[in-house]
Each structure stands twice: as C-alpha cells, then as structure tokens.
Amino acid sequence: MDDVTRNRIMRQHLETERLFGVDAVPVGQAAPVVGHAAPAVEDEENAVHNTEDAAVVAPVNAPRGGAAAKLTILQDMDAKEVRGCTSCELCHSRTNTVFGDGDPDADLMFVGEGPGRNEDEQGRPFVGRAGDLLSKMIVAMGLSREQVYIANIVKCRPPQNRTPTPHEVQTCWDYLRRQIKTIQPKVIVSVGGPATSMLLDTKKGITSIRGTWHEYDPPGTDGGPIPVMPTFHPAYLLRSYTKENRAKVWSDLQQAMARLGLTEPA
Ligand code: URA
C-alpha cells in the first residue's frame, strides 16, 4: 500500500471515530447498561477488538432470570432448527449458518441483510469490514457489541453476496420473527434497504425512509409495536464514505439513543 493510500485510510479512520464520537469514550468508564447482564466474554474471538471498546464493556455476568430463559430459547432455535436448516437452496453453498449474537435481553437490536464471506466462515454476524464499522457505531452510542443483539434477515450467505431472493427471505423470516419475539428489544435499528423492506413490509428506498421512526408489530406478543429506525448499511457507508452519509447515520443512531435514554459517552 502506498503512503498516499495509507494516509487517506488513516484520515478516514480518524474522521469516522470523530464523527461517531469514539475518541470521546473515557478510558476506564463503564458504559450504561442497556438490557440486563451481558453474556460472558470468554475468548479472544468474542472479546472486544480494541482498547476503546474494552473501556466501555459493562461488568460481565452470566445471564439471569428472563435473560437466561431467552438465551435458552435462542440457543435451542439455533441448535435444533437453524444449523441444520435445508429449507432453501442457500444451505448448499453455506459453510456455517449465522444465527445472530449478543445480549438475548438487549434493549437495542440491529438487523442486517445476510452473512457475507467472513460471517459465513466464522458463523457470526457482522465480523468483516462492515462489522468493524458497525462495532464502532455501537461503541459511539456508548455500548458494546455484547450489550446489543445483532441478527440478519437470512441466516445463510447468498453466493457472491447477492441480495437474497424473496423466496429465501420468506423462508428464513420465521427465525428472525421469533428472535425478535424472544428478545423483545425496545428499539430496532434496521441497516440497509433489504432488511428495512422486510421488517417494515415496505417498498420505500432506504434513502427516503432512513432517519424516521417506523414500527414493527410482532404478531402474538404482549409488548406492542417496536420502534424501528432504518439507517444506511455500514457496507454502503464504506463504499460511499462521505461526511454527509456518516452524519446521516450518526443522526439516526442518536435518535435511537434518545429513545433508549442513552447519552453520548462524555
Ligand atoms: N452484512 C450484513 O447485512 N450482515 C452481516 O452479518 C454482515 C454483512
């Protein structure tokens, strides 16, 4: 990589951190806990990726009470249904299914489109470049990945990262529906057009719909409709890395924070 490219990447990186407020996270201060106890961070794989992240991880405890029950439901669904799922043709090309991860009792849930190459290899959502950016966005909100829940519309990687077909989305939908029903987040942030269209059953484009509150009304739950904030997908943001786009995403996330009573890290 030449110096010009290296400097440009470094400048963009610093600018992302500035815009999402990451540089303002005070080292050693715990983030406000959203939801209940975060699941245990046991190994390097699940550990936070940098020192800024490490500074905002809440005390690590095993989930209790309602959180433990939710965890069991999610683990059962993953182990007994999703991992062996052959309901659509994506099962033939996948390496791993990608169920979702995070706090089963999270107040904030992110919903993306579907696994890419890295996610397919590791069996975890948002672990590639887009995932790194999503992690930064979460940290900028004063949280860690372990305090939110992250899932996708489809649980298997579409070949060449193509958009999942309507049949694939429909076939997989019941898993996400039940994940949301179990977790009962207070706010959902849908990232990108396909996730937003599916969740909100709309044909509106992400550019026009982002930044405004919508509702997902989970059938058969007592909790009532869940507010949904659509925003740009981090992969789009990486492709179209303008100050304007980053400011839009940050403003969408700030709306979600306000709804959850979160304040920016000082
Ligand atoms: N993009 C998504 O929508 N989901 C992932 O898990 C990774 C990339």
mmCIF file with all atom_site columns, N, CA, C and O in Angstrom, residues 95-127:
data_model
loop_
_atom_site.group_PDB
_atom_site.id
_atom_site.type_symbol
_atom_site.label_atom_id
_atom_site.label_alt_id
_atom_site.label_comp_id
_atom_site.label_asym_id
_atom_site.label_entity_id
_atom_site.label_seq_id
_atom_site.pdbx_PDB_ins_code
_atom_site.Cartn_x
_atom_site.Cartn_y
_atom_site.Cartn_z
_atom_site.occupancy
_atom_site.B_iso_or_equiv
_atom_site.pdbx_formal_charge
_atom_site.auth_seq_id
_atom_site.auth_comp_id
_atom_site.auth_asym_id
_atom_site.auth_atom_id
_atom_site.pdbx_PDB_model_num
ATOM 1   N N  . THR A 1 95  ? -21.052 -22.296 4.469  1.00 0.00 ? 95  THR A N  1
ATOM 2   C CA . THR A 1 95  ? -20.099 -23.017 5.324  1.00 0.00 ? 95  THR A CA 1
ATOM 3   C C  . THR A 1 95  ? -20.714 -23.169 6.705  1.00 0.00 ? 95  THR A C  1
ATOM 4   O O  . THR A 1 95  ? -20.726 -24.249 7.281  1.00 0.00 ? 95  THR A O  1
ATOM 5   N N  . ASN A 1 96  ? -21.203 -22.056 7.234  1.00 0.00 ? 96  ASN A N  1
ATOM 6   C CA . ASN A 1 96  ? -21.878 -22.050 8.541  1.00 0.00 ? 96  ASN A CA 1
ATOM 7   C C  . ASN A 1 96  ? -23.161 -21.248 8.435  1.00 0.00 ? 96  ASN A C  1
ATOM 8   O O  . ASN A 1 96  ? -23.236 -20.291 7.663  1.00 0.00 ? 96  ASN A O  1
ATOM 9   N N  . THR A 1 97  ? -24.127 -21.603 9.246  1.00 0.00 ? 97  THR A N  1
ATOM 10  C CA . THR A 1 97  ? -25.273 -20.713 9.417  1.00 0.00 ? 97  THR A CA 1
ATOM 11  C C  . THR A 1 97  ? -24.831 -19.587 10.366 1.00 0.00 ? 97  THR A C  1
ATOM 12  O O  . THR A 1 97  ? -23.900 -19.762 11.151 1.00 0.00 ? 97  THR A O  1
ATOM 13  N N  . VAL A 1 98  ? -25.494 -18.448 10.255 1.00 0.00 ? 98  VAL A N  1
ATOM 14  C CA . VAL A 1 98  ? -25.161 -17.301 11.115 1.00 0.00 ? 98  VAL A CA 1
ATOM 15  C C  . VAL A 1 98  ? -26.445 -16.885 11.825 1.00 0.00 ? 98  VAL A C  1
ATOM 16  O O  . VAL A 1 98  ? -27.277 -16.152 11.274 1.00 0.00 ? 98  VAL A O  1
ATOM 17  N N  . PHE A 1 99  ? -26.600 -17.367 13.031 1.00 0.00 ? 99  PHE A N  1
ATOM 18  C CA . PHE A 1 99  ? -27.867 -17.177 13.745 1.00 0.00 ? 99  PHE A CA 1
ATOM 19  C C  . PHE A 1 99  ? -28.035 -15.743 14.239 1.00 0.00 ? 99  PHE A C  1
ATOM 20  O O  . PHE A 1 99  ? -29.096 -15.136 14.097 1.00 0.00 ? 99  PHE A O  1
ATOM 21  N N  . GLY A 1 100 ? -26.974 -15.206 14.846 1.00 0.00 ? 100 GLY A N  1
ATOM 22  C CA . GLY A 1 100 ? -27.054 -13.889 15.483 1.00 0.00 ? 100 GLY A CA 1
ATOM 23  C C  . GLY A 1 100 ? -26.295 -13.979 16.787 1.00 0.00 ? 100 GLY A C  1
ATOM 24  O O  . GLY A 1 100 ? -26.037 -15.070 17.279 1.00 0.00 ? 100 GLY A O  1
ATOM 25  N N  . ASP A 1 101 ? -25.899 -12.834 17.349 1.00 0.00 ? 101 ASP A N  1
ATOM 26  C CA . ASP A 1 101 ? -25.304 -12.890 18.674 1.00 0.00 ? 101 ASP A CA 1
ATOM 27  C C  . ASP A 1 101 ? -25.441 -11.587 19.433 1.00 0.00 ? 101 ASP A C  1
ATOM 28  O O  . ASP A 1 101 ? -25.841 -10.566 18.886 1.00 0.00 ? 101 ASP A O  1
ATOM 29  N N  . GLY A 1 102 ? -25.116 -11.662 20.729 1.00 0.00 ? 102 GLY A N  1
ATOM 30  C CA . GLY A 1 102 ? -25.248 -10.508 21.600 1.00 0.00 ? 102 GLY A CA 1
ATOM 31  C C  . GLY A 1 102 ? -26.062 -10.863 22.831 1.00 0.00 ? 102 GLY A C  1
ATOM 32  O O  . GLY A 1 102 ? -26.199 -12.026 23.175 1.00 0.00 ? 102 GLY A O  1
ATOM 33  N N  . ASP A 1 103 ? -26.573 -9.824  23.478 1.00 0.00 ? 103 ASP A N  1
ATOM 34  C CA . ASP A 1 103 ? -27.348 -9.994  24.704 1.00 0.00 ? 103 ASP A CA 1
ATOM 35  C C  . ASP A 1 103 ? -28.771 -10.445 24.351 1.00 0.00 ? 103 ASP A C  1
ATOM 36  O O  . ASP A 1 103 ? -29.490 -9.709  23.675 1.00 0.00 ? 103 ASP A O  1
ATOM 37  N N  . PRO A 1 104 ? -29.189 -11.626 24.825 1.00 0.00 ? 104 PRO A N  1
ATOM 38  C CA . PRO A 1 104 ? -30.543 -12.096 24.497 1.00 0.00 ? 104 PRO A CA 1
ATOM 39  C C  . PRO A 1 104 ? -31.632 -11.219 25.098 1.00 0.00 ? 104 PRO A C  1
ATOM 40  O O  . PRO A 1 104 ? -32.804 -11.338 24.736 1.00 0.00 ? 104 PRO A O  1
ATOM 41  N N  . ASP A 1 105 ? -31.224 -10.343 26.024 1.00 0.00 ? 105 ASP A N  1
ATOM 42  C CA . ASP A 1 105 ? -32.192 -9.468  26.693 1.00 0.00 ? 105 ASP A CA 1
ATOM 43  C C  . ASP A 1 105 ? -31.923 -8.005  26.334 1.00 0.00 ? 105 ASP A C  1
ATOM 44  O O  . ASP A 1 105 ? -32.259 -7.092  27.099 1.00 0.00 ? 105 ASP A O  1
ATOM 45  N N  . ALA A 1 106 ? -31.315 -7.787  25.175 1.00 0.00 ? 106 ALA A N  1
ATOM 46  C CA . ALA A 1 106 ? -30.901 -6.430  24.806 1.00 0.00 ? 106 ALA A CA 1
ATOM 47  C C  . ALA A 1 106 ? -32.096 -5.507  24.561 1.00 0.00 ? 106 ALA A C  1
ATOM 48  O O  . ALA A 1 106 ? -33.131 -5.942  24.055 1.00 0.00 ? 106 ALA A O  1
ATOM 49  N N  . ASP A 1 107 ? -31.920 -4.248  24.891 1.00 0.00 ? 107 ASP A N  1
ATOM 50  C CA . ASP A 1 107 ? -32.931 -3.243  24.547 1.00 0.00 ? 107 ASP A CA 1
ATOM 51  C C  . ASP A 1 107 ? -32.788 -2.794  23.094 1.00 0.00 ? 107 ASP A C  1
ATOM 52  O O  . ASP A 1 107 ? -33.721 -2.266  22.507 1.00 0.00 ? 107 ASP A O  1
ATOM 53  N N  . LEU A 1 108 ? -31.592 -2.968  22.568 1.00 0.00 ? 108 LEU A N  1
ATOM 54  C CA . LEU A 1 108 ? -31.320 -2.488  21.206 1.00 0.00 ? 108 LEU A CA 1
ATOM 55  C C  . LEU A 1 108 ? -30.898 -3.663  20.320 1.00 0.00 ? 108 LEU A C  1
ATOM 56  O O  . LEU A 1 108 ? -29.993 -4.428  20.668 1.00 0.00 ? 108 LEU A O  1
ATOM 57  N N  . MET A 1 109 ? -31.572 -3.769  19.181 1.00 0.00 ? 109 MET A N  1
ATOM 58  C CA . MET A 1 109 ? -31.251 -4.857  18.248 1.00 0.00 ? 109 MET A CA 1
ATOM 59  C C  . MET A 1 109 ? -30.948 -4.265  16.872 1.00 0.00 ? 109 MET A C  1
ATOM 60  O O  . MET A 1 109 ? -31.635 -3.347  16.430 1.00 0.00 ? 109 MET A O  1
ATOM 61  N N  . PHE A 1 110 ? -29.908 -4.774  16.243 1.00 0.00 ? 110 PHE A N  1
ATOM 62  C CA . PHE A 1 110 ? -29.591 -4.405  14.864 1.00 0.00 ? 110 PHE A CA 1
ATOM 63  C C  . PHE A 1 110 ? -29.990 -5.549  13.950 1.00 0.00 ? 110 PHE A C  1
ATOM 64  O O  . PHE A 1 110 ? -29.703 -6.708  14.263 1.00 0.00 ? 110 PHE A O  1
ATOM 65  N N  . VAL A 1 111 ? -30.618 -5.211  12.835 1.00 0.00 ? 111 VAL A N  1
ATOM 66  C CA . VAL A 1 111 ? -30.995 -6.241  11.860 1.00 0.00 ? 111 VAL A CA 1
ATOM 67  C C  . VAL A 1 111 ? -30.367 -5.900  10.514 1.00 0.00 ? 111 VAL A C  1
ATOM 68  O O  . VAL A 1 111 ? -30.596 -4.812  9.963  1.00 0.00 ? 111 VAL A O  1
ATOM 69  N N  . GLY A 1 112 ? -29.551 -6.816  10.018 1.00 0.00 ? 112 GLY A N  1
ATOM 70  C CA . GLY A 1 112 ? -28.912 -6.644  8.715  1.00 0.00 ? 112 GLY A CA 1
ATOM 71  C C  . GLY A 1 112 ? -29.515 -7.579  7.679  1.00 0.00 ? 112 GLY A C  1
ATOM 72  O O  . GLY A 1 112 ? -30.528 -8.248  7.923  1.00 0.00 ? 112 GLY A O  1
ATOM 73  N N  . GLU A 1 113 ? -28.862 -7.638  6.537  1.00 0.00 ? 113 GLU A N  1
ATOM 74  C CA . GLU A 1 113 ? -29.422 -8.369  5.397  1.00 0.00 ? 113 GLU A CA 1
ATOM 75  C C  . GLU A 1 113 ? -29.105 -9.856  5.454  1.00 0.00 ? 113 GLU A C  1
ATOM 76  O O  . GLU A 1 113 ? -29.989 -10.707 5.469  1.00 0.00 ? 113 GLU A O  1
ATOM 77  N N  . GLY A 1 114 ? -27.808 -10.164 5.472  1.00 0.00 ? 114 GLY A N  1
ATOM 78  C CA . GLY A 1 114 ? -27.415 -11.575 5.460  1.00 0.00 ? 114 GLY A CA 1
ATOM 79  C C  . GLY A 1 114 ? -25.912 -11.689 5.555  1.00 0.00 ? 114 GLY A C  1
ATOM 80  O O  . GLY A 1 114 ? -25.190 -10.720 5.319  1.00 0.00 ? 114 GLY A O  1
ATOM 81  N N  . PRO A 1 115 ? -25.420 -12.868 5.924  1.00 0.00 ? 115 PRO A N  1
ATOM 82  C CA . PRO A 1 115 ? -23.978 -13.049 6.106  1.00 0.00 ? 115 PRO A CA 1
ATOM 83  C C  . PRO A 1 115 ? -23.203 -12.847 4.812  1.00 0.00 ? 115 PRO A C  1
ATOM 84  O O  . PRO A 1 115 ? -23.696 -13.176 3.721  1.00 0.00 ? 115 PRO A O  1
ATOM 85  N N  . GLY A 1 116 ? -21.990 -12.310 4.944  1.00 0.00 ? 116 GLY A N  1
ATOM 86  C CA . GLY A 1 116 ? -21.043 -12.257 3.838  1.00 0.00 ? 116 GLY A CA 1
ATOM 87  C C  . GLY A 1 116 ? -20.005 -13.364 4.026  1.00 0.00 ? 116 GLY A C  1
ATOM 88  O O  . GLY A 1 116 ? -20.208 -14.292 4.818  1.00 0.00 ? 116 GLY A O  1
ATOM 89  N N  . ARG A 1 117 ? -18.874 -13.223 3.317  1.00 0.00 ? 117 ARG A N  1
ATOM 90  C CA . ARG A 1 117 ? -17.862 -14.284 3.351  1.00 0.00 ? 117 ARG A CA 1
ATOM 91  C C  . ARG A 1 117 ? -17.298 -14.530 4.750  1.00 0.00 ? 117 ARG A C  1
ATOM 92  O O  . ARG A 1 117 ? -17.236 -15.665 5.222  1.00 0.00 ? 117 ARG A O  1
ATOM 93  N N  . ASN A 1 118 ? -16.919 -13.439 5.434  1.00 0.00 ? 118 ASN A N  1
ATOM 94  C CA . ASN A 1 118 ? -16.336 -13.593 6.781  1.00 0.00 ? 118 ASN A CA 1
ATOM 95  C C  . ASN A 1 118 ? -17.336 -14.205 7.752  1.00 0.00 ? 118 ASN A C  1
ATOM 96  O O  . ASN A 1 118 ? -16.981 -15.038 8.585  1.00 0.00 ? 118 ASN A O  1
ATOM 97  N N  . GLU A 1 119 ? -18.573 -13.755 7.648  1.00 0.00 ? 119 GLU A N  1
ATOM 98  C CA . GLU A 1 119 ? -19.601 -14.244 8.563  1.00 0.00 ? 119 GLU A CA 1
ATOM 99  C C  . GLU A 1 119 ? -19.870 -15.725 8.306  1.00 0.00 ? 119 GLU A C  1
ATOM 100 O O  . GLU A 1 119 ? -20.032 -16.517 9.240  1.00 0.00 ? 119 GLU A O  1
ATOM 101 N N  . ASP A 1 120 ? -19.885 -16.091 7.019  1.00 0.00 ? 120 ASP A N  1
ATOM 102 C CA . ASP A 1 120 ? -20.097 -17.495 6.633  1.00 0.00 ? 120 ASP A CA 1
ATOM 103 C C  . ASP A 1 120 ? -18.969 -18.375 7.188  1.00 0.00 ? 120 ASP A C  1
ATOM 104 O O  . ASP A 1 120 ? -19.204 -19.485 7.663  1.00 0.00 ? 120 ASP A O  1
ATOM 105 N N  . GLU A 1 121 ? -17.749 -17.834 7.147  1.00 0.00 ? 121 GLU A N  1
ATOM 106 C CA . GLU A 1 121 ? -16.602 -18.609 7.656  1.00 0.00 ? 121 GLU A CA 1
ATOM 107 C C  . GLU A 1 121 ? -16.640 -18.755 9.167  1.00 0.00 ? 121 GLU A C  1
ATOM 108 O O  . GLU A 1 121 ? -16.309 -19.796 9.717  1.00 0.00 ? 121 GLU A O  1
ATOM 109 N N  . GLN A 1 122 ? -17.046 -17.670 9.846  1.00 0.00 ? 122 GLN A N  1
ATOM 110 C CA . GLN A 1 122 ? -16.960 -17.680 11.314 1.00 0.00 ? 122 GLN A CA 1
ATOM 111 C C  . GLN A 1 122 ? -18.267 -18.021 12.020 1.00 0.00 ? 122 GLN A C  1
ATOM 112 O O  . GLN A 1 122 ? -18.280 -18.253 13.228 1.00 0.00 ? 122 GLN A O  1
ATOM 113 N N  . GLY A 1 123 ? -19.371 -17.969 11.281 1.00 0.00 ? 123 GLY A N  1
ATOM 114 C CA . GLY A 1 123 ? -20.667 -18.287 11.900 1.00 0.00 ? 123 GLY A CA 1
ATOM 115 C C  . GLY A 1 123 ? -21.184 -17.193 12.823 1.00 0.00 ? 123 GLY A C  1
ATOM 116 O O  . GLY A 1 123 ? -22.046 -17.445 13.666 1.00 0.00 ? 123 GLY A O  1
ATOM 117 N N  . ARG A 1 124 ? -20.650 -15.981 12.650 1.00 0.00 ? 124 ARG A N  1
ATOM 118 C CA . ARG A 1 124 ? -21.105 -14.847 13.484 1.00 0.00 ? 124 ARG A CA 1
ATOM 119 C C  . ARG A 1 124 ? -21.452 -13.660 12.586 1.00 0.00 ? 124 ARG A C  1
ATOM 120 O O  . ARG A 1 124 ? -20.804 -13.455 11.555 1.00 0.00 ? 124 ARG A O  1
ATOM 121 N N  . PRO A 1 125 ? -22.450 -12.864 12.993 1.00 0.00 ? 125 PRO A N  1
ATOM 122 C CA . PRO A 1 125 ? -22.850 -11.747 12.133 1.00 0.00 ? 125 PRO A CA 1
ATOM 123 C C  . PRO A 1 125 ? -21.875 -10.577 12.222 1.00 0.00 ? 125 PRO A C  1
ATOM 124 O O  . PRO A 1 125 ? -21.241 -10.361 13.255 1.00 0.00 ? 125 PRO A O  1
ATOM 125 N N  . PHE A 1 126 ? -21.763 -9.853  11.137 1.00 0.00 ? 126 PHE A N  1
ATOM 126 C CA . PHE A 1 126 ? -21.009 -8.595  11.090 1.00 0.00 ? 126 PHE A CA 1
ATOM 127 C C  . PHE A 1 126 ? -19.610 -8.708  11.708 1.00 0.00 ? 126 PHE A C  1
ATOM 128 O O  . PHE A 1 126 ? -19.303 -8.051  12.705 1.00 0.00 ? 126 PHE A O  1
ATOM 129 N N  . VAL A 1 127 ? -18.790 -9.565  11.107 1.00 0.00 ? 127 VAL A N  1
ATOM 130 C CA . VAL A 1 127 ? -17.407 -9.692  11.586 1.00 0.00 ? 127 VAL A CA 1
ATOM 131 C C  . VAL A 1 127 ? -16.376 -9.221  10.554 1.00 0.00 ? 127 VAL A C  1
ATOM 132 O O  . VAL A 1 127 ? -15.190 -9.239  10.818 1.00 0.00 ? 127 VAL A O  1
#
